[in-house]
Coordinates of C-alpha atoms in Angstrom, one line a residue:
M1 CA 21.5 44.4 139.1
T2 CA 20.9 42.7 142.3
I3 CA 23.3 43.1 145.2
L4 CA 23.5 39.3 145.6
F5 CA 24.5 38.8 142.0
T6 CA 27.1 41.6 142.2
S7 CA 28.9 39.9 145.1
F8 CA 29.4 36.7 143.1
L9 CA 29.9 38.0 139.5
H10 CA 33.5 38.6 138.5
W11 CA 34.6 39.8 135.1
F12 CA 38.1 40.2 133.6
M13 CA 39.6 40.8 130.2
V14 CA 41.9 38.6 128.1
L15 CA 43.6 40.2 125.1
P16 CA 45.9 37.6 123.4
L17 CA 45.3 39.0 119.9
L18 CA 45.3 42.5 118.4
V19 CA 41.8 43.3 117.2
S20 CA 41.6 44.5 113.6
E21 CA 40.3 47.9 112.7
A22 CA 36.6 48.5 112.6
P23 CA 34.8 47.8 109.4
T24 CA 34.2 50.8 107.2
E25 CA 30.5 50.5 107.4
T26 CA 28.2 48.3 109.5
I27 CA 25.0 47.4 107.6
K28 CA 21.9 48.4 109.5
I29 CA 18.2 47.7 108.6
A30 CA 16.2 50.8 107.7
D31 CA 13.0 49.6 109.4
F32 CA 13.6 46.6 111.5
T33 CA 10.0 45.8 112.5
K34 CA 8.9 45.7 108.9
S35 CA 11.8 43.6 107.8
F36 CA 11.0 41.1 110.6
E37 CA 7.3 41.0 109.5
D38 CA 8.3 40.4 105.9
L39 CA 10.4 37.4 106.6
N40 CA 9.2 34.4 104.5
T41 CA 7.9 31.6 106.7
L42 CA 8.9 28.9 104.1
P43 CA 12.6 28.0 103.8
A44 CA 15.1 27.5 101.2
S45 CA 16.9 24.3 102.2
F46 CA 20.6 23.3 101.9
L47 CA 21.8 19.7 102.4
V48 CA 25.2 19.9 103.9
T49 CA 27.6 17.0 103.7
N50 CA 30.1 16.2 106.5
N51 CA 33.1 14.0 106.2
I52 CA 34.7 15.1 109.5
T53 CA 34.6 12.6 112.4
Y54 CA 33.7 14.3 115.7
N55 CA 32.3 13.0 119.0
S56 CA 29.2 15.0 119.9
E57 CA 27.6 12.5 122.2
G58 CA 25.8 13.9 125.2
G59 CA 24.9 17.2 123.5
H60 CA 23.6 18.8 120.4
L61 CA 23.8 21.9 118.2
Q62 CA 22.9 25.1 120.0
G63 CA 23.2 28.1 117.7
I64 CA 23.7 29.1 114.1
Q65 CA 24.8 32.3 112.4
L66 CA 25.7 33.2 108.8
Y67 CA 29.0 35.0 107.9
N68 CA 29.6 36.7 104.5
D69 CA 26.3 35.2 103.3
H70 CA 27.7 31.8 102.2
T71 CA 29.4 30.6 105.4
A72 CA 27.6 29.3 108.4
Y73 CA 28.9 28.7 112.0
L74 CA 27.1 26.4 114.4
S75 CA 27.8 26.1 118.1
G76 CA 27.5 22.7 119.9
S77 CA 27.7 20.9 123.2
S78 CA 28.8 17.4 124.1
E79 CA 29.7 15.4 127.2
D80 CA 33.4 16.3 127.0
L81 CA 33.7 19.6 125.2
S82 CA 32.2 22.6 123.5
Y83 CA 32.8 23.1 119.8
M84 CA 32.1 25.3 116.7
V85 CA 31.3 24.0 113.2
K86 CA 32.1 25.9 110.1
M87 CA 30.2 25.1 106.9
E88 CA 30.0 26.3 103.3
L89 CA 26.5 26.8 101.8
G90 CA 26.1 26.7 98.1
E91 CA 26.0 24.3 95.2
Q92 CA 28.3 21.9 97.1
S93 CA 27.4 22.5 100.7
R94 CA 29.8 20.9 103.1
V95 CA 31.4 21.1 106.5
L96 CA 34.8 22.8 106.4
S97 CA 36.0 22.4 109.9
I98 CA 35.0 21.6 113.5
D99 CA 37.0 23.4 116.3
T100 CA 37.1 22.7 120.0
L101 CA 36.3 25.7 122.1
M102 CA 36.7 24.5 125.7
H103 CA 36.8 21.2 127.6
A104 CA 34.6 19.9 130.4
P105 CA 33.2 21.2 132.6
L106 CA 32.8 24.1 130.1
R107 CA 31.2 21.7 127.6
H108 CA 28.2 23.7 126.6
A109 CA 28.5 26.4 123.8
G110 CA 25.1 28.0 123.6
G111 CA 23.3 30.3 121.3
F112 CA 25.6 33.0 119.9
Q113 CA 25.8 35.9 117.4
I114 CA 28.1 37.2 114.8
F115 CA 28.5 41.0 114.4
D116 CA 30.7 42.3 111.6
Q117 CA 33.8 39.9 112.0
Y118 CA 33.2 39.2 115.7
L119 CA 31.6 36.0 117.1
A120 CA 30.3 36.2 120.7
V121 CA 29.3 33.0 122.4
G122 CA 28.7 31.8 126.0
I123 CA 30.4 28.6 127.1
E124 CA 29.0 27.2 130.4
D125 CA 29.1 24.3 132.9
N126 CA 25.6 23.0 132.2
K127 CA 25.8 20.5 135.0
E128 CA 26.9 22.5 138.1
R129 CA 25.4 25.7 136.4
N130 CA 27.6 28.1 138.4
L131 CA 30.3 28.9 135.9
A132 CA 30.3 30.4 132.4
Y133 CA 32.7 32.2 130.1
L134 CA 31.6 34.7 127.5
Q135 CA 34.1 34.6 124.6
V136 CA 34.5 37.0 121.7
Y137 CA 36.5 35.7 118.7
N138 CA 37.8 37.5 115.6
L139 CA 36.7 35.4 112.6
E140 CA 39.3 37.1 110.4
A141 CA 42.2 35.8 112.6
E142 CA 44.3 33.0 111.1
N143 CA 43.0 30.5 113.7
P144 CA 40.1 32.4 115.3
F145 CA 39.1 29.8 117.9
D146 CA 42.6 29.3 119.3
K147 CA 42.3 32.3 121.5
P148 CA 39.4 34.7 122.2
I149 CA 40.1 38.5 121.9
Y150 CA 37.8 39.2 124.9
T151 CA 36.6 37.0 127.8
I152 CA 34.1 37.7 130.5
A153 CA 34.0 35.2 133.3
R154 CA 30.7 34.6 135.1
K155 CA 30.9 32.8 138.5
G156 CA 28.2 32.7 141.1
N157 CA 24.8 31.3 142.0
Y158 CA 23.2 28.2 140.5
E159 CA 21.7 29.0 137.1
R160 CA 22.1 32.8 137.6
V161 CA 25.5 33.1 136.0
T162 CA 25.0 30.7 133.1
A163 CA 25.3 32.0 129.5
G164 CA 22.9 29.9 127.3
A165 CA 22.3 32.7 124.7
V166 CA 24.5 35.6 123.7
G167 CA 23.9 38.6 121.4
I168 CA 26.2 41.3 120.2
T169 CA 25.8 44.6 118.3
A170 CA 27.0 48.2 118.1
F171 CA 24.7 50.8 119.7
R172 CA 25.2 54.5 120.3
G173 CA 29.0 54.4 120.4
E174 CA 29.2 51.1 122.4
I175 CA 29.7 47.5 121.7
L176 CA 26.8 45.9 123.6
I177 CA 26.7 42.2 124.6
L178 CA 23.6 40.5 125.8
V179 CA 23.9 37.4 128.0
A180 CA 20.8 35.3 129.0
N181 CA 21.0 32.9 131.9
W182 CA 19.2 29.6 132.4
D183 CA 15.9 29.5 130.5
S184 CA 16.5 33.2 129.6
R185 CA 15.1 34.3 133.0
V186 CA 17.5 37.2 133.4
L187 CA 19.2 39.3 130.6
D188 CA 22.5 40.9 131.4
F189 CA 23.9 43.7 129.2
Y190 CA 27.7 44.4 129.1
S191 CA 29.1 47.4 127.3
C192 CA 32.4 48.6 126.0
P193 CA 33.3 51.9 124.1
E194 CA 33.2 50.9 120.4
Q195 CA 36.5 52.5 119.5
D196 CA 38.3 50.9 122.5
F197 CA 36.8 47.6 121.5
H198 CA 38.2 47.8 117.9
N199 CA 41.6 49.0 119.2
G200 CA 41.9 46.0 121.5
K201 CA 41.9 48.2 124.6
G202 CA 38.3 47.7 125.7
E203 CA 36.8 46.7 129.0
F204 CA 33.3 45.3 129.3
T205 CA 31.3 46.3 132.3
L206 CA 27.9 45.3 133.4
K207 CA 25.5 48.1 132.1
S208 CA 22.1 46.8 133.2
D209 CA 20.0 43.7 133.6
I210 CA 16.4 42.7 133.1
E211 CA 14.6 40.1 135.2
V212 CA 11.9 39.2 132.8
I213 CA 9.3 38.0 135.3
K214 CA 9.2 41.5 136.8
Q215 CA 8.4 43.1 133.4
T216 CA 5.0 44.6 132.8
T217 CA 3.5 42.9 129.7
S218 CA 0.4 45.1 129.2
E219 CA 2.0 46.8 126.2
W220 CA 3.3 43.5 124.7
S221 CA 1.8 42.0 121.5
D222 CA 1.2 38.9 123.6
P223 CA 2.4 38.1 127.2
K224 CA 4.4 34.9 126.3
W225 CA 8.0 34.7 127.2
L226 CA 9.7 31.5 126.1
S227 CA 12.9 29.6 127.1
Y228 CA 14.8 31.1 124.1
Q229 CA 17.7 29.0 122.7
N230 CA 19.1 32.0 120.9
L231 CA 18.7 35.8 121.5
N232 CA 20.2 38.1 118.9
L233 CA 20.7 41.9 119.2
F234 CA 20.3 44.5 116.5
S235 CA 20.2 48.3 116.1
D236 CA 18.6 49.9 113.1
Q237 CA 19.0 53.1 111.1
K238 CA 16.4 54.8 113.4
D239 CA 18.8 54.2 116.4
Q240 CA 16.4 51.7 118.0
L241 CA 17.6 48.6 119.8
Y242 CA 15.9 45.2 119.1
M243 CA 16.2 41.6 120.2
V244 CA 14.9 38.5 118.4
G245 CA 14.5 35.2 120.3
T246 CA 14.0 31.8 118.8
A247 CA 12.5 28.8 120.4
K248 CA 9.8 26.1 120.2
N249 CA 6.6 26.9 122.0
E250 CA 4.3 24.5 124.0
A251 CA 2.3 23.7 120.9
G252 CA 5.4 22.6 119.0
D253 CA 5.6 25.6 116.7
Q254 CA 8.9 27.0 115.6
V255 CA 8.8 30.6 116.8
A256 CA 10.8 33.8 116.5
D257 CA 9.8 36.7 118.7
L258 CA 10.7 40.4 118.2
F259 CA 11.3 42.7 121.2
K260 CA 12.2 46.3 121.5
L261 CA 14.8 47.2 124.2
Q262 CA 15.3 50.4 126.2
L263 CA 18.5 50.4 128.4
P264 CA 18.7 53.5 130.5
S265 CA 21.1 53.5 133.5
S266 CA 18.1 52.4 135.6
S267 CA 14.8 50.6 134.9
A268 CA 15.7 48.8 131.7
K269 CA 12.6 47.8 129.7
I270 CA 11.7 45.2 127.2
T271 CA 8.5 45.2 125.0
K272 CA 7.3 42.4 122.8
L273 CA 6.3 43.6 119.3
N274 CA 5.6 40.6 117.2
S275 CA 5.8 36.8 117.0
K276 CA 6.1 34.6 113.9
I277 CA 5.8 30.9 113.3
F278 CA 8.1 29.3 110.7
N279 CA 7.6 26.1 108.7
T280 CA 10.8 24.2 108.9
S281 CA 12.0 21.0 107.2
T282 CA 11.3 17.8 109.2
S283 CA 14.6 17.6 111.1
V284 CA 15.2 21.3 111.6
D285 CA 14.3 22.6 115.1
F286 CA 14.4 26.1 116.7
K287 CA 14.8 24.4 120.0
A288 CA 18.2 23.2 118.7
A289 CA 19.6 26.1 116.7
A290 CA 18.2 29.1 115.0
G291 CA 19.6 32.6 114.5
L292 CA 18.8 35.9 112.8
N293 CA 21.4 37.6 110.5
I294 CA 21.7 40.6 108.2
S295 CA 22.9 39.8 104.7
S296 CA 25.5 41.8 102.8
E297 CA 22.6 43.3 100.8
G298 CA 20.9 44.5 104.0
D299 CA 18.2 41.9 104.3
L300 CA 17.2 39.8 107.3
I301 CA 17.9 36.1 107.0
L302 CA 16.8 33.6 109.7
A303 CA 19.0 30.4 109.7
A304 CA 18.0 27.1 111.4
A305 CA 19.5 23.7 111.9
P306 CA 18.6 20.2 113.4
Y307 CA 19.7 18.9 116.8
Q308 CA 22.6 16.9 115.4
L309 CA 25.3 17.3 112.8
E310 CA 24.9 14.3 110.6
K311 CA 26.6 12.9 107.5
N312 CA 24.0 14.9 105.6
T313 CA 22.4 17.8 107.5
T314 CA 19.6 20.1 106.4
I315 CA 20.0 23.8 106.9
N316 CA 17.0 26.1 106.5
L317 CA 17.2 29.8 105.5
F318 CA 14.2 32.1 105.8
A319 CA 14.8 35.2 103.7
H320 CA 12.9 38.4 103.0
K321 CA 13.6 38.2 99.3
E322 CA 13.3 34.5 98.6
P323 CA 14.0 33.3 95.1
S324 CA 10.8 31.8 93.7
W325 CA 8.9 30.7 90.7
K326 CA 6.0 33.0 89.8
K327 CA 3.0 32.1 87.6
T328 CA 3.0 34.0 84.3
R329 CA 0.0 32.4 82.6
E330 CA -2.5 29.6 82.8
W331 CA -5.2 28.0 80.6
S332 CA -7.7 25.1 81.0
S333 CA -7.2 21.7 79.4
Q334 CA -8.9 18.4 79.9
D335 CA -5.6 16.7 79.2
A336 CA -3.7 18.5 81.9
R337 CA -3.4 15.3 84.0
Q338 CA 0.2 14.1 83.7
A339 CA 2.5 16.8 82.2
A340 CA 3.0 19.8 79.9
A341 CA 5.5 20.8 77.3
A342 CA 6.0 23.9 75.1
T343 CA 7.5 25.5 72.0
E344 CA 7.5 29.3 71.5
L345 CA 4.2 29.1 69.7
H346 CA 2.4 26.1 71.1
A347 CA 1.8 24.3 74.4
F348 CA 1.0 20.6 74.9
A349 CA -1.1 19.1 77.7
I350 CA -0.3 15.5 78.3
N351 CA -2.7 12.9 79.7
N352 CA -2.2 9.2 80.3
H353 CA -2.9 8.2 76.7
S354 CA -3.7 11.5 74.9
I355 CA -2.1 14.9 74.0
S356 CA -3.7 18.2 73.3
K357 CA -2.0 21.1 71.4
Y358 CA -2.8 24.8 72.0
D359 CA -2.0 28.1 70.5
R360 CA -0.1 30.0 73.2
S361 CA -1.2 33.4 72.1
T362 CA -5.0 32.6 72.2
G363 CA -5.1 29.5 74.4
E364 CA -7.3 27.9 71.7
L365 CA -7.2 24.1 71.1
I366 CA -5.5 23.3 67.8
T367 CA -5.7 19.5 67.8
S368 CA -5.9 16.5 70.1
R369 CA -4.9 12.9 69.6
S370 CA -5.3 9.6 71.6
Y371 CA -2.8 6.8 71.4
P372 CA -3.9 3.1 71.7
N373 CA -1.9 0.6 73.7
T374 CA -0.6 3.3 76.1
K375 CA -0.8 3.1 79.9
H376 CA 0.9 6.3 81.3
L377 CA 2.4 9.1 79.2
N378 CA 4.2 10.8 82.1
S379 CA 6.1 13.8 80.5
G380 CA 7.3 15.4 77.3
F381 CA 10.6 16.8 76.2
L382 CA 11.2 18.6 72.9
S383 CA 14.4 17.9 71.0
G384 CA 15.4 18.1 67.4
G385 CA 11.8 19.0 66.3
L386 CA 10.3 15.9 68.1
L387 CA 8.4 15.4 71.3
Y388 CA 9.9 12.6 73.4
C389 CA 7.3 11.3 75.9
A390 CA 8.2 9.1 78.8
H391 CA 5.9 6.1 79.1
S392 CA 5.4 3.4 81.7
N393 CA 3.1 0.5 82.5
Y394 CA 2.7 1.5 86.2
P395 CA 1.2 -0.1 88.3
N396 CA 1.5 -3.3 86.3
Q397 CA 4.4 -5.7 86.9
P398 CA 7.0 -6.4 85.8
D399 CA 8.1 -2.8 85.1
S400 CA 8.1 -1.9 81.4
S401 CA 9.1 1.6 80.2
S402 CA 9.4 3.1 76.8
I403 CA 9.8 6.4 74.9
R404 CA 7.1 7.5 72.6
I405 CA 8.4 9.9 69.9
I406 CA 5.7 12.1 68.6
D407 CA 5.6 14.7 65.8
P408 CA 4.6 17.9 67.5
K409 CA 3.0 19.4 64.3
S410 CA 0.4 16.6 63.8
L411 CA 0.7 14.7 67.1
T412 CA 1.2 11.5 65.2
L413 CA 3.3 8.7 66.8
K414 CA 6.5 8.3 64.9
K415 CA 8.4 5.7 66.9
T416 CA 8.5 3.7 70.1
I417 CA 11.8 2.9 71.9
K418 CA 11.5 0.1 74.5
L419 CA 14.0 0.4 77.5
R420 CA 14.5 -3.3 78.2
Q421 CA 17.3 -3.0 80.8
S422 CA 15.5 -0.5 83.0
K423 CA 13.9 -1.2 86.4
G424 CA 11.3 1.1 87.9
S425 CA 8.8 3.3 86.0
L426 CA 10.1 5.9 83.6
T427 CA 8.6 9.3 84.5
W428 CA 10.7 11.8 82.6
I429 CA 13.6 12.2 80.2
V430 CA 15.8 15.2 79.1
K431 CA 18.9 15.6 77.0
N432 CA 21.7 17.6 78.5
K433 CA 25.3 18.1 77.3
G434 CA 25.2 15.2 74.9
Y435 CA 23.6 12.6 77.2
W436 CA 20.1 11.5 78.0
Y437 CA 19.0 11.6 81.6
A438 CA 16.0 9.5 82.6
L439 CA 14.1 9.2 85.9
F440 CA 13.0 5.7 87.0
A441 CA 10.5 5.9 89.9
Y442 CA 9.6 3.4 92.6
Y443 CA 6.6 3.8 94.8
G444 CA 5.3 2.9 98.3
E445 CA 7.9 1.6 100.8
N446 CA 10.3 1.2 98.0
N447 CA 10.3 4.7 96.7
H448 CA 13.8 5.3 98.1
L449 CA 15.0 3.1 95.2
T450 CA 14.0 5.9 92.7
Y451 CA 17.0 6.8 90.6
L452 CA 18.2 9.2 87.9
A453 CA 20.1 7.5 85.1
K454 CA 22.6 8.9 82.6
M455 CA 22.2 7.2 79.2
N456 CA 24.0 7.3 75.9
E457 CA 22.5 7.7 72.4
N458 CA 21.7 4.0 72.4
W459 CA 19.7 4.4 75.6
E460 CA 22.2 2.3 77.6
I461 CA 22.6 3.3 81.3
L462 CA 26.0 4.6 82.1
Q463 CA 25.5 5.8 85.6
K464 CA 22.9 6.0 88.3
W465 CA 22.1 8.3 91.3
N466 CA 19.6 8.1 94.1
F467 CA 17.8 11.0 95.8
P468 CA 18.6 12.2 99.3
N469 CA 16.4 10.9 102.0
S470 CA 15.2 14.4 102.9
I471 CA 13.5 14.6 99.5
I472 CA 12.2 11.1 99.4
K473 CA 10.6 11.5 102.8
E474 CA 8.6 14.4 101.5
M475 CA 7.2 12.2 98.7
G476 CA 5.2 10.1 101.1
K477 CA 4.4 6.9 99.2
M478 CA 4.8 8.6 95.8
S479 CA 7.9 9.5 93.9
I480 CA 9.7 12.0 91.6
S481 CA 7.3 12.8 88.8
G482 CA 8.9 15.6 86.8
G483 CA 12.2 17.1 86.0
V484 CA 14.3 19.3 83.7
A485 CA 18.0 20.2 83.4
W486 CA 18.4 23.6 85.1
E487 CA 21.5 25.7 86.0
Q488 CA 24.2 23.3 87.2
G489 CA 21.8 20.3 87.8
F490 CA 18.1 19.5 87.7
V491 CA 14.9 20.9 89.0
V492 CA 12.5 18.1 89.9
T493 CA 8.9 17.8 91.2
G494 CA 7.0 15.3 93.3
H495 CA 3.5 13.9 92.6
D496 CA 1.2 16.4 94.3
E497 CA 2.8 19.3 96.2
K498 CA 3.5 22.7 94.8
L499 CA 7.3 22.4 95.4
L500 CA 10.4 22.2 93.2
Y501 CA 13.7 20.6 94.4
Y502 CA 17.0 21.7 92.9
V503 CA 19.6 18.9 92.8
T504 CA 23.0 18.5 91.3
L505 CA 25.2 15.5 90.4
P506 CA 27.8 14.6 93.0
E507 CA 31.5 14.6 92.2
N508 CA 31.6 11.2 93.9
G509 CA 29.1 8.9 95.5
E510 CA 25.6 7.6 94.6
N511 CA 23.4 10.3 96.0
L512 CA 22.4 13.6 94.3
N513 CA 23.1 16.8 96.1
F514 CA 20.0 18.6 97.4
I515 CA 20.7 22.3 97.0
K516 CA 17.4 24.2 97.4
Q517 CA 13.7 23.9 97.6
Y518 CA 11.3 26.4 96.0
K519 CA 7.6 27.0 96.0
A520 CA 5.9 26.4 92.6
P521 CA 2.7 27.8 91.1
F522 CA 1.8 24.3 89.8
T523 CA 1.4 20.9 91.4
G524 CA 3.8 18.0 91.0
Q525 CA 3.8 15.9 87.8
G526 CA 5.7 16.3 84.5
I527 CA 7.3 19.7 83.8
A528 CA 9.3 21.1 80.9
L529 CA 11.4 24.1 80.0
D530 CA 9.6 27.0 78.4
P531 CA 11.6 28.3 75.4
L532 CA 9.5 31.5 75.2
T533 CA 10.2 32.8 78.7
G534 CA 13.2 30.7 79.8
G535 CA 11.0 29.4 82.7
L536 CA 9.0 26.3 83.2
I537 CA 5.7 24.9 82.1
G538 CA 3.7 22.5 84.2
I539 CA 0.1 21.6 85.2
N540 CA -2.4 22.1 88.0
R541 CA -3.9 18.6 88.0
A542 CA -6.8 19.2 90.3
E543 CA -7.9 22.3 88.3
K544 CA -7.0 20.8 84.9
K545 CA -4.9 23.8 83.9
V546 CA -1.6 24.3 82.1
V547 CA 0.6 26.8 84.0
T548 CA 3.7 28.7 82.9
A549 CA 6.2 30.1 85.4
K550 CA 9.3 32.3 85.5
F551 CA 12.1 32.2 88.0
L552 CA 12.6 35.4 90.0
P553 CA 16.0 35.4 91.8

């Protein structure tokens, strides 16, 4: 630590609350470097609704951490104050509360970390840049953000004493806190005996510091050091200390960098081990908020958020064990152009105006039939021993949709039901809990008008829901092409991409809830439930193949 900094840095402790006993067991990663390497670079997405009015002008979200797996905390800055957002992630993801931390000039709550039940965050004057407070809160307290359990004040030279990113962990009998100053140029490490910390009698002292520009990078995986928005600390079962920084690089990539730390009493050392680029949703940005966490099952999870908390905010989670749909079988079919459906014994490939039937055990073609006066057979749904096919006249106008009911044994057309009151193009229908659900698609600049309709036995529309903008934007000029009832809602596909979107019906309102996004082993178009495996059946349109898939949680 430089003599100049020592003369200006003052620390003191504030203990307004009794700290609870230490957790019985802190979860540590067995092999941290491998777990970091195994992080999935594609996210699961949660759309979080917010009904709390809060003035965040003049700032943005700064950090994000998970707590007990299904709760997320996000720090934020504004012109007048610093704040902390608490949200629930799940089927009905929503903001639970927004708490003020401090008022101007301490308006900037930066990157932070949660360790066990403790949240450590730096709150700084981001204008004068000569004052910051490192605050530690107990999340199990009744009102955790009313008073911190520990405070470290940092006062001194311009930008040297700021606290834009903070990390916390237990390491070799100590609670170790990392504080990074402006643009993460210098890393300060404070320590406190672990038992004293949990007993509420601790004192944090400055253990060591690292001026990054003076570090030798010859042993680094690459020499790049970024202006990290978040820096998180971890120790693993091998008693090694690691730091992970998140930022956006000069090329615009969303980056997480892994470092190994050595903190002797003198000559502290940092070594870069790895760097990963992550593919976020459109609005999510590591320059705003991203943070690494350890789940209750001992897996790493990287969370990320956009710049601003909106009415509907997308949160990305990058996990080691990401739930996914895995291909179980595929076979070729010239009719694999629009959709697929299945029984336990047979599979059906659906084209615009023809259907082919296959033996599932051998993949052999059993029969094929064409249907005159059809434009687009878009999907198939088996119910009551009949195959219900959604049909539209797209791109002709005005819209005209119908349901073609087909005998799956002979593939003969049994009946046509015209949906006279509908607008848009019917792409799929399913029956669930006594009601029919039908998707009416719009295309081009009007695809935001696409809606899911709830219908009765007489095919009368009872209720309608639109899709969240975050899903529609990913459709480009196309629309929702396939869907099935799944878990508590529906899994839907787009037109081309190998993606599935899980949505649920809202308790109130006109927009479906966007829960998660999954990779799929088939492209967009019509899908159906597979009664043989409990999974899905779809098509790879470009390769003219029927594909079955099973969900692996």
